[in-house]
mmCIF file of C-alpha atoms in Angstrom:
data_model
loop_
_atom_site.group_PDB
_atom_site.id
_atom_site.type_symbol
_atom_site.label_atom_id
_atom_site.label_comp_id
_atom_site.label_asym_id
_atom_site.label_seq_id
_atom_site.Cartn_x
_atom_site.Cartn_y
_atom_site.Cartn_z
ATOM 1 C CA ILE A 1 156.058 104.808 -25.998
ATOM 2 C CA ASN A 2 157.049 100.698 -25.728
ATOM 3 C CA HIS A 3 160.622 101.330 -26.943
ATOM 4 C CA GLY A 4 161.411 104.059 -24.481
ATOM 5 C CA TRP A 5 159.892 101.718 -21.514
ATOM 6 C CA LYS A 6 161.981 98.895 -22.474
ATOM 7 C CA ASN A 7 164.942 101.303 -23.174
ATOM 8 C CA THR A 8 164.878 103.033 -19.827
ATOM 9 C CA GLY A 9 163.021 100.117 -17.763
ATOM 10 C CA LEU A 10 161.433 102.755 -15.705
ATOM 11 C CA LEU A 11 157.808 101.962 -16.119
ATOM 12 C CA ASN A 12 156.220 98.233 -17.242
ATOM 13 C CA ILE A 13 153.142 97.024 -18.457
ATOM 14 C CA ASN A 14 150.926 97.651 -15.177
ATOM 15 C CA GLU A 15 151.623 100.929 -13.800
ATOM 16 C CA LYS A 16 151.302 102.353 -17.918
ATOM 17 C CA GLU A 17 146.823 100.591 -16.860
ATOM 18 C CA THR A 18 147.360 101.859 -13.892
ATOM 19 C CA LEU A 19 147.120 105.358 -15.583
ATOM 20 C CA GLN A 20 145.112 104.385 -18.100
ATOM 21 C CA HIS A 21 142.528 104.309 -15.471
ATOM 22 C CA LEU A 22 142.801 106.876 -13.652
ATOM 23 C CA ASN A 23 142.966 109.249 -16.508
ATOM 24 C CA GLN A 24 139.775 107.428 -17.271
ATOM 25 C CA ARG A 25 138.223 107.421 -13.159
ATOM 26 C CA LEU A 26 139.750 111.440 -13.549
ATOM 27 C CA SER A 27 137.312 112.233 -16.387
ATOM 28 C CA SER A 28 134.231 110.838 -15.734
ATOM 29 C CA TYR A 29 134.464 111.776 -11.789
ATOM 30 C CA LEU A 30 135.102 115.301 -13.073
ATOM 31 C CA GLU A 31 132.296 115.047 -15.965
ATOM 32 C CA ARG A 32 130.217 113.622 -12.862
ATOM 33 C CA VAL A 33 131.189 116.563 -11.410
ATOM 34 C CA ARG A 34 130.722 119.387 -13.818
ATOM 35 C CA SER A 35 126.621 117.544 -13.817
ATOM 36 C CA LEU A 36 125.640 117.821 -10.460
ATOM 37 C CA GLU A 37 126.776 121.582 -9.934
ATOM 38 C CA GLN A 38 124.859 122.211 -13.311
ATOM 39 C CA GLU A 39 121.992 120.106 -11.313
ATOM 40 C CA ASN A 40 122.748 122.428 -7.983
ATOM 41 C CA ALA A 41 122.322 125.426 -10.117
ATOM 42 C CA PHE A 42 119.085 123.854 -11.055
ATOM 43 C CA LEU A 43 118.259 123.413 -7.894
ATOM 44 C CA GLU A 44 118.871 126.286 -6.599
ATOM 45 C CA SER A 45 117.294 128.285 -9.408
ATOM 46 C CA LYS A 46 114.393 126.297 -8.972
ATOM 47 C CA ILE A 47 114.613 127.347 -4.975
ATOM 48 C CA CYS A 48 115.407 130.938 -5.562
ATOM 49 C CA ASP A 49 111.938 131.203 -8.152
ATOM 50 C CA TRP A 50 109.707 129.266 -5.828
ATOM 51 C CA TYR A 51 110.758 131.551 -3.192
ATOM 52 C CA ALA A 52 110.405 134.597 -5.277
ATOM 53 C CA ASN A 53 107.158 133.394 -6.274
ATOM 54 C CA ASN A 54 105.885 132.017 -3.351
ATOM 55 C CA ALA A 55 107.094 133.263 -0.176
ATOM 56 C CA PRO A 56 104.821 135.633 1.714
ATOM 57 C CA SER A 57 106.412 139.009 2.216
ATOM 58 C CA SER A 58 106.075 138.995 6.157
ATOM 59 C CA LEU A 59 105.084 135.478 8.407
ATOM 60 C CA PRO A 60 100.609 135.808 9.183
ATOM 61 C CA ASP A 61 100.054 137.968 11.811
ATOM 62 C CA PHE A 62 98.695 135.311 14.066
ATOM 63 C CA SER A 63 97.821 137.430 17.585
ATOM 64 C CA GLN A 64 94.465 138.974 16.988
ATOM 65 C CA TYR A 65 92.852 134.681 16.061
ATOM 66 C CA PHE A 66 94.851 134.001 19.283
ATOM 67 C CA ARG A 67 92.638 137.452 21.246
ATOM 68 C CA ASN A 68 89.378 135.993 20.185
ATOM 69 C CA ILE A 69 90.199 132.061 20.455
ATOM 70 C CA GLN A 70 90.960 133.674 24.306
ATOM 71 C CA GLU A 71 87.405 135.897 24.429
ATOM 72 C CA LEU A 72 85.274 132.821 23.152
ATOM 73 C CA GLN A 73 86.790 130.703 25.647
ATOM 74 C CA ASN A 74 86.330 133.648 28.534
ATOM 75 C CA MET A 75 82.539 133.600 27.000
ATOM 76 C CA ILE A 76 82.202 130.028 27.148
ATOM 77 C CA LEU A 77 83.486 129.784 30.627
ATOM 78 C CA SER A 78 81.829 132.330 31.480
ATOM 79 C CA THR A 79 78.916 131.206 29.716
ATOM 80 C CA THR A 80 79.719 128.142 31.838
ATOM 81 C CA ILE A 81 79.357 129.758 35.039
ATOM 82 C CA GLU A 82 76.698 131.802 33.851
ATOM 83 C CA ASN A 83 74.392 127.580 33.449
ATOM 84 C CA ALA A 84 75.539 126.383 36.366
ATOM 85 C CA ARG A 85 74.153 129.372 38.401
ATOM 86 C CA LEU A 86 71.091 128.939 36.391
ATOM 87 C CA GLU A 87 70.716 124.921 36.789
ATOM 88 C CA ARG A 88 71.298 125.843 40.588
ATOM 89 C CA GLN A 89 68.518 128.435 40.793
ATOM 90 C CA ILE A 90 66.367 125.508 38.231
ATOM 91 C CA ASP A 91 66.714 123.624 40.986
ATOM 92 C CA ASN A 92 66.565 125.760 43.837
ATOM 93 C CA ALA A 93 62.966 126.407 42.036
ATOM 94 C CA GLN A 94 61.860 122.973 41.623
ATOM 95 C CA GLN A 95 61.933 122.381 45.562
ATOM 96 C CA THR A 96 60.832 125.223 47.060
ATOM 97 C CA ALA A 97 58.095 124.042 43.985
ATOM 98 C CA ASN A 98 57.830 120.231 45.147
ATOM 99 C CA SER A 99 57.401 121.932 48.775
ATOM 100 C CA LEU A 100 54.956 124.247 47.603
ATOM 101 C CA ARG A 101 53.055 120.843 45.914
ATOM 102 C CA THR A 102 53.737 119.031 48.974
ATOM 103 C CA ARG A 103 51.878 121.579 51.837
ATOM 104 C CA TYR A 104 49.738 122.803 49.003
ATOM 105 C CA GLN A 105 47.996 118.503 48.626
ATOM 106 C CA MET A 106 48.531 118.737 52.731
ATOM 107 C CA GLU A 107 45.546 121.753 52.493
ATOM 108 C CA ILE A 108 43.643 120.506 50.571
ATOM 109 C CA ASN A 109 43.108 117.030 52.660
ATOM 110 C CA LEU A 110 42.763 119.618 55.395
ATOM 111 C CA ARG A 111 40.435 121.034 53.746
ATOM 112 C CA ASN A 112 38.449 118.033 53.271
ATOM 113 C CA SER A 113 38.249 117.767 56.566
ATOM 114 C CA ILE A 114 36.892 120.577 57.805
ATOM 115 C CA GLU A 115 34.633 119.956 54.586
ATOM 116 C CA GLY A 116 33.754 116.930 56.235
ATOM 117 C CA ASP A 117 33.704 118.408 60.036
ATOM 118 C CA ILE A 118 31.706 120.916 58.218
ATOM 119 C CA ALA A 119 29.308 118.209 56.958
ATOM 120 C CA GLU A 120 29.054 116.496 59.844
ATOM 121 C CA LEU A 121 28.397 119.639 61.678
ATOM 122 C CA SER A 122 25.554 120.360 59.272
ATOM 123 C CA ARG A 123 23.872 116.451 59.276
ATOM 124 C CA ALA A 124 23.667 117.227 63.466
ATOM 125 C CA LEU A 125 22.256 120.769 62.923
ATOM 126 C CA ASN A 126 19.864 119.229 61.075
ATOM 127 C CA GLU A 127 19.203 116.818 62.917
ATOM 128 C CA PHE A 128 19.155 119.151 66.205
ATOM 129 C CA ASN A 129 16.579 120.904 64.181
ATOM 130 C CA ILE A 130 14.986 118.291 63.537
ATOM 131 C CA ALA A 131 14.863 117.615 66.809
ATOM 132 C CA GLY A 132 13.726 121.713 67.861
ATOM 133 C CA GLN A 133 11.134 121.113 66.251
ATOM 134 C CA ASP A 134 9.333 117.764 67.359
ATOM 135 C CA LEU A 135 10.255 119.979 71.116
ATOM 136 C CA GLU A 136 8.060 122.736 69.285
ATOM 137 C CA ARG A 137 5.369 120.453 68.527
ATOM 138 C CA GLN A 138 5.228 118.667 71.699
ATOM 139 C CA VAL A 139 4.895 122.057 73.814
ATOM 140 C CA GLN A 140 2.076 123.067 71.093
ATOM 141 C CA CYS A 141 0.654 119.724 71.899
ATOM 142 C CA LEU A 142 1.176 119.603 75.180
ATOM 143 C CA GLN A 143 -0.050 123.807 75.923
ATOM 144 C CA GLU A 144 -3.280 122.018 73.751
ATOM 145 C CA GLU A 145 -3.396 119.648 76.197
ATOM 146 C CA LEU A 146 -3.983 121.943 78.247
ATOM 147 C CA PHE A 147 -5.712 124.066 77.102
ATOM 148 C CA GLN A 148 -8.498 120.965 76.872
ATOM 149 C CA VAL A 149 -7.421 120.844 80.781
ATOM 150 C CA LYS A 150 -8.148 123.987 81.081
ATOM 151 C CA SER A 151 -11.846 123.842 79.526
ATOM 152 C CA ASN A 152 -12.730 119.926 80.703
ATOM 153 C CA HIS A 153 -11.755 121.507 83.859
ATOM 154 C CA ALA A 154 -13.697 124.741 83.526
ATOM 155 C CA GLY A 155 -17.001 122.847 82.520
ATOM 156 C CA GLU A 156 -16.785 120.043 85.570
ATOM 157 C CA VAL A 157 -16.441 123.269 87.481
ATOM 158 C CA ASN A 158 -19.762 124.663 86.266
ATOM 159 C CA PHE A 159 -21.110 121.999 86.400
ATOM 160 C CA LEU A 160 -21.112 120.779 89.753
ATOM 161 C CA GLN A 161 -22.130 124.764 90.886
ATOM 162 C CA GLN A 162 -25.476 123.949 88.371
ATOM 163 C CA GLN A 163 -25.444 121.085 90.964
ATOM 164 C CA LEU A 164 -24.624 121.540 93.406
ATOM 165 C CA GLY A 165 -26.356 125.120 93.242
ATOM 166 C CA ALA A 166 -24.465 128.967 93.668
ATOM 167 C CA ARG A 167 -26.397 129.337 97.812
ATOM 168 C CA VAL A 168 -26.268 125.697 98.665
ATOM 169 C CA ASN A 169 -24.110 124.683 102.389
ATOM 170 C CA VAL A 170 -23.944 121.169 102.679
ATOM 171 C CA GLU A 171 -23.353 120.479 105.730
ATOM 172 C CA MET A 172 -22.356 116.647 107.040
ATOM 173 C CA ASN A 173 -21.583 116.057 110.281
ATOM 174 C CA ALA A 174 -19.437 112.662 109.613
ATOM 175 C CA ALA A 175 -16.528 114.308 108.022
ATOM 176 C CA PRO A 176 -15.755 117.837 107.557
ATOM 177 C CA SER A 177 -16.675 119.326 104.317
ATOM 178 C CA VAL A 178 -14.154 118.761 100.894
ATOM 179 C CA ASP A 179 -13.235 121.944 98.560
ATOM 180 C CA LEU A 180 -13.283 120.951 94.877
ATOM 181 C CA ASN A 181 -12.675 124.124 93.378
ATOM 182 C CA GLN A 182 -9.445 124.475 95.977
ATOM 183 C CA VAL A 183 -8.274 120.966 94.566
ATOM 184 C CA LEU A 184 -9.051 121.541 91.398
ATOM 185 C CA SER A 185 -6.961 124.657 91.779
ATOM 186 C CA GLU A 186 -3.720 123.031 93.338
ATOM 187 C CA ILE A 187 -3.863 120.210 90.977
ATOM 188 C CA ARG A 188 -4.059 122.778 87.708
ATOM 189 C CA ASP A 189 -0.718 125.063 89.598
ATOM 190 C CA GLU A 190 1.071 122.181 90.170
ATOM 191 C CA TYR A 191 0.558 120.696 86.278
ATOM 192 C CA GLU A 192 0.391 124.525 85.046
ATOM 193 C CA ASN A 193 3.842 124.405 87.043
ATOM 194 C CA LEU A 194 5.126 121.090 85.741
ATOM 195 C CA MET A 195 4.801 122.090 82.195
ATOM 196 C CA ASP A 196 6.573 125.238 82.238
ATOM 197 C CA ARG A 197 9.697 123.753 83.703
ATOM 198 C CA ASN A 198 9.416 120.812 81.437
ATOM 199 C CA LEU A 199 8.752 123.597 78.499
ATOM 200 C CA MET A 200 12.093 125.512 80.308
ATOM 201 C CA GLU A 201 14.520 123.222 80.288
ATOM 202 C CA VAL A 202 13.639 122.345 76.729
ATOM 203 C CA GLU A 203 14.042 125.561 75.724
ATOM 204 C CA ASN A 204 16.890 125.949 77.574
ATOM 205 C CA MET A 205 18.331 122.646 75.956
ATOM 206 C CA PHE A 206 17.082 124.053 72.971
ATOM 207 C CA LEU A 207 18.580 127.236 73.335
ATOM 208 C CA THR A 208 22.571 126.249 74.283
ATOM 209 C CA ARG A 209 22.886 123.600 72.163
ATOM 210 C CA SER A 210 21.520 125.884 68.931
ATOM 211 C CA ALA A 211 24.235 128.543 70.482
ATOM 212 C CA GLU A 212 26.701 125.890 70.275
ATOM 213 C CA LEU A 213 26.301 124.659 66.706
ATOM 214 C CA ASN A 214 26.151 128.293 66.391
ATOM 215 C CA GLN A 215 29.744 128.450 68.112
ATOM 216 C CA GLU A 216 31.173 125.673 66.157
ATOM 217 C CA VAL A 217 29.769 126.948 62.935
ATOM 218 C CA SER A 218 30.997 129.984 62.630
ATOM 219 C CA PHE A 219 34.551 128.501 63.971
ATOM 220 C CA GLY A 220 33.686 125.832 61.318
ATOM 221 C CA ALA A 221 33.282 128.620 58.371
ATOM 222 C CA GLU A 222 36.535 131.314 59.724
ATOM 223 C CA GLN A 223 38.914 127.992 59.406
ATOM 224 C CA LEU A 224 37.354 127.131 56.610
ATOM 225 C CA GLN A 225 37.420 131.045 54.515
ATOM 226 C CA SER A 226 40.722 130.704 56.529
ATOM 227 C CA ASN A 227 42.397 127.618 54.701
ATOM 228 C CA THR A 228 40.395 128.594 51.448
ATOM 229 C CA ASN A 229 43.178 131.858 51.861
ATOM 230 C CA GLU A 230 45.368 130.460 52.335
ATOM 231 C CA ILE A 231 44.905 127.957 48.926
ATOM 232 C CA ILE A 232 44.450 130.704 47.098
ATOM 233 C CA ASP A 233 47.805 132.112 47.956
ATOM 234 C CA LEU A 234 50.011 129.081 48.563
ATOM 235 C CA LYS A 235 48.185 128.213 43.883
ATOM 236 C CA ARG A 236 49.369 132.055 43.340
ATOM 237 C CA SER A 237 52.461 131.668 45.132
ATOM 238 C CA VAL A 238 52.770 128.410 42.886
ATOM 239 C CA GLN A 239 51.984 129.101 39.308
ATOM 240 C CA ALA A 240 54.194 132.419 40.640
ATOM 241 C CA LEU A 241 57.185 129.472 40.957
ATOM 242 C CA GLU A 242 55.856 127.800 37.793
ATOM 243 C CA ILE A 243 56.263 130.627 35.414
ATOM 244 C CA GLU A 244 59.505 131.837 36.744
ATOM 245 C CA LEU A 245 61.244 128.549 36.951
ATOM 246 C CA GLN A 246 59.662 128.044 32.872
ATOM 247 C CA SER A 247 61.577 131.591 32.519
ATOM 248 C CA GLU A 248 64.423 129.939 33.618
ATOM 249 C CA ILE A 249 64.377 126.798 31.902
ATOM 250 C CA SER A 250 63.240 129.160 28.485
ATOM 251 C CA LEU A 251 66.053 131.587 29.735
ATOM 252 C CA ASN A 252 68.692 128.168 29.785
ATOM 253 C CA ASN A 253 67.814 126.985 27.100
ATOM 254 C CA ALA A 254 68.849 130.024 25.035
ATOM 255 C CA LEU A 255 72.252 130.026 26.483
ATOM 256 C CA GLU A 256 72.973 127.013 25.516
ATOM 257 C CA SER A 257 71.738 127.510 21.842
ATOM 258 C CA THR A 258 73.831 130.236 22.080
ATOM 259 C CA LEU A 259 77.065 129.204 23.148
ATOM 260 C CA ALA A 260 76.754 125.756 21.161
ATOM 261 C CA GLU A 261 76.125 128.282 18.131
ATOM 262 C CA THR A 262 78.861 130.216 19.365
ATOM 263 C CA GLU A 263 81.007 127.543 19.775
ATOM 264 C CA ALA A 264 80.334 125.917 15.907
ATOM 265 C CA THR A 265 81.526 129.066 14.809
ATOM 266 C CA PHE A 266 84.743 129.282 16.355
ATOM 267 C CA GLY A 267 84.609 125.869 16.245
ATOM 268 C CA ALA A 268 84.605 126.359 12.676
ATOM 269 C CA GLN A 269 87.167 129.166 12.855
ATOM 270 C CA LEU A 270 89.285 127.308 14.809
ATOM 271 C CA ALA A 271 89.300 124.687 11.518
ATOM 272 C CA GLN A 272 90.285 127.191 9.058
ATOM 273 C CA LEU A 273 93.147 128.267 11.349
ATOM 274 C CA GLN A 274 93.739 124.823 12.153
ATOM 275 C CA CYS A 275 94.382 123.937 8.456
ATOM 276 C CA LEU A 276 95.785 127.063 7.569
ATOM 277 C CA ILE A 277 98.627 125.866 9.502
ATOM 278 C CA ASP A 278 98.890 122.794 8.653
ATOM 279 C CA ASN A 279 99.192 123.675 5.216
ATOM 280 C CA ILE A 280 102.345 125.876 6.713
ATOM 281 C CA GLU A 281 103.751 123.137 8.261
ATOM 282 C CA ALA A 282 103.824 121.136 5.986
ATOM 283 C CA GLN A 283 105.587 124.062 3.742
ATOM 284 C CA LEU A 284 107.886 123.940 6.490
ATOM 285 C CA SER A 285 108.297 120.345 5.853
ATOM 286 C CA GLN A 286 108.908 120.211 2.346
ATOM 287 C CA ILE A 287 110.873 123.392 2.542
ATOM 288 C CA ARG A 288 112.598 121.431 5.977
ATOM 289 C CA SER A 289 112.588 118.111 2.929
ATOM 290 C CA ASP A 290 114.557 120.149 0.608
ATOM 291 C CA LEU A 291 117.219 121.618 2.478
ATOM 292 C CA GLU A 292 118.623 117.890 3.708
ATOM 293 C CA ARG A 293 118.198 116.534 0.372
ATOM 294 C CA GLN A 294 120.528 119.545 -0.809
ATOM 295 C CA ASN A 295 122.076 118.890 2.051
ATOM 296 C CA TYR A 296 123.002 115.185 1.800
ATOM 297 C CA GLU A 297 123.635 115.857 -1.804
ATOM 298 C CA TYR A 298 126.372 118.409 -1.158
ATOM 299 C CA GLN A 299 128.246 115.825 1.042
ATOM 300 C CA LEU A 300 128.106 113.668 -1.533
ATOM 301 C CA LEU A 301 129.839 115.349 -3.487
ATOM 302 C CA MET A 302 132.280 117.251 -1.583
ATOM 303 C CA ASP A 303 132.643 113.317 -0.334
ATOM 304 C CA GLN A 304 133.185 112.883 -4.029
ATOM 305 C CA LYS A 305 135.698 115.891 -4.614
ATOM 306 C CA ASN A 306 138.154 114.334 -1.208
ATOM 307 C CA HIS A 307 138.198 111.472 -3.052
ATOM 308 C CA LEU A 308 138.856 112.919 -6.960
ATOM 309 C CA GLU A 309 141.623 115.169 -4.823
ATOM 310 C CA MET A 310 143.184 112.160 -3.341
ATOM 311 C CA GLU A 311 143.146 110.424 -6.720
ATOM 312 C CA ILE A 312 144.464 113.738 -8.082
ATOM 313 C CA SER A 313 147.403 113.657 -6.272
ATOM 314 C CA THR A 314 148.022 110.140 -6.233
ATOM 315 C CA TYR A 315 147.701 110.866 -10.281
ATOM 316 C CA LYS A 316 150.051 114.191 -9.518
ATOM 317 C CA TYR A 317 152.416 111.536 -7.194
ATOM 318 C CA LEU A 318 152.306 109.225 -10.369
ATOM 319 C CA LEU A 319 153.219 112.363 -13.094
ATOM 320 C CA GLU A 320 156.024 113.398 -11.171
ATOM 321 C CA GLY A 321 157.518 109.717 -10.900
ATOM 322 C CA LEU A 322 157.475 109.626 -14.022
ATOM 323 C CA ASP A 323 159.000 112.502 -14.872
ATOM 324 C CA THR A 324 161.635 111.959 -12.778
ATOM 325 C CA HIS A 325 162.251 109.250 -15.192
ATOM 326 C CA VAL A 326 161.167 110.063 -18.902
ATOM 327 C CA PRO A 327 161.439 112.619 -21.167
ATOM 328 C CA ALA A 328 158.264 114.998 -21.363
ATOM 329 C CA HIS A 329 158.166 113.684 -25.034
ATOM 330 C CA HIS A 330 157.508 110.402 -24.349
ATOM 331 C CA PHE A 331 154.176 111.189 -22.749
ATOM 332 C CA PRO A 332 152.948 114.513 -24.262
ATOM 333 C CA GLY A 333 148.745 112.965 -24.164
ATOM 334 C CA ALA A 334 148.833 111.696 -20.529
ATOM 335 C CA LYS A 335 150.513 115.528 -19.902
ATOM 336 C CA HIS A 336 147.784 117.273 -21.733
ATOM 337 C CA VAL A 337 145.094 115.280 -20.303
ATOM 338 C CA PHE A 338 145.928 115.864 -16.423
ATOM 339 C CA HIS A 339 146.164 120.272 -17.907
ATOM 340 C CA HIS A 340 143.118 119.564 -19.221
ATOM 341 C CA HIS A 341 141.515 118.441 -17.077
ATOM 342 C CA MET A 342 143.243 121.245 -13.771
ATOM 343 C CA LYS A 343 141.338 123.354 -15.798
ATOM 344 C CA CYS A 344 138.180 121.954 -15.737
#
């Protein structure tokens, strides 16, 4: 070969080294291409096997879960509205109970005031009874005194009659005689009239005051009975409202417990669904990453292929230029390598 180069003068040592270098690079590139193709085929077979083993026959149907979630959201909304309504009812019941408690306290104060008035009237009635008893004793004393006066008068009259005699008439020329019996009778009548008037006045005053006291006591008793009945009704109303309030509170607690259990149950289901969705998203992300990596490797292979095609074109150009100047039997090894790589 060196002898042919010296005789023809077409090739030099640099061109030979360039051809050898290109031949070596071509061999290494082709070897790299075969290796990458084998690796790509291996990865494709692994991807196909993974899809064959792991790919679901059909995508999971989440419509039922979405319907359940929608139903739960509707239930939560309706329960929230019902809780708000019950809270309003409880607030209204509490306000009513507070109003009734205030009214009940006012009625108790009124009852205490009326009981105080009744106690005062009872004391006044006792005082009037005592005064009436005193007046009765005074009347009795006056009657006894009147009886005593009458007895004394009768005794005095008898005594005077015995002294004067039944048929003795004393005449005095100096002055007219005085009828002692008539004078005593007039005194007795006047005293009896005075006693009767005093007794009648005392009895009338006692009867009038007693009637007034009886009327006041009767009115106070009726008012007390009315207030007592109203207080009893208010107590019943308060008890009924307290029972209703406790019932509403129990219902509210039960609804809150049911809501908490429902939220916990469907929260766990939502967590499971979210976990399933996360797993599927992770698988999709892994598949996407594998596809991007394969795309990147494929792009690298295409770049290497284009680069190799450019070098092959250059190598072919050099060989064609060599063939135009040198006979073919001078480079049998080079043409054999080139045709071998082209076949590969």
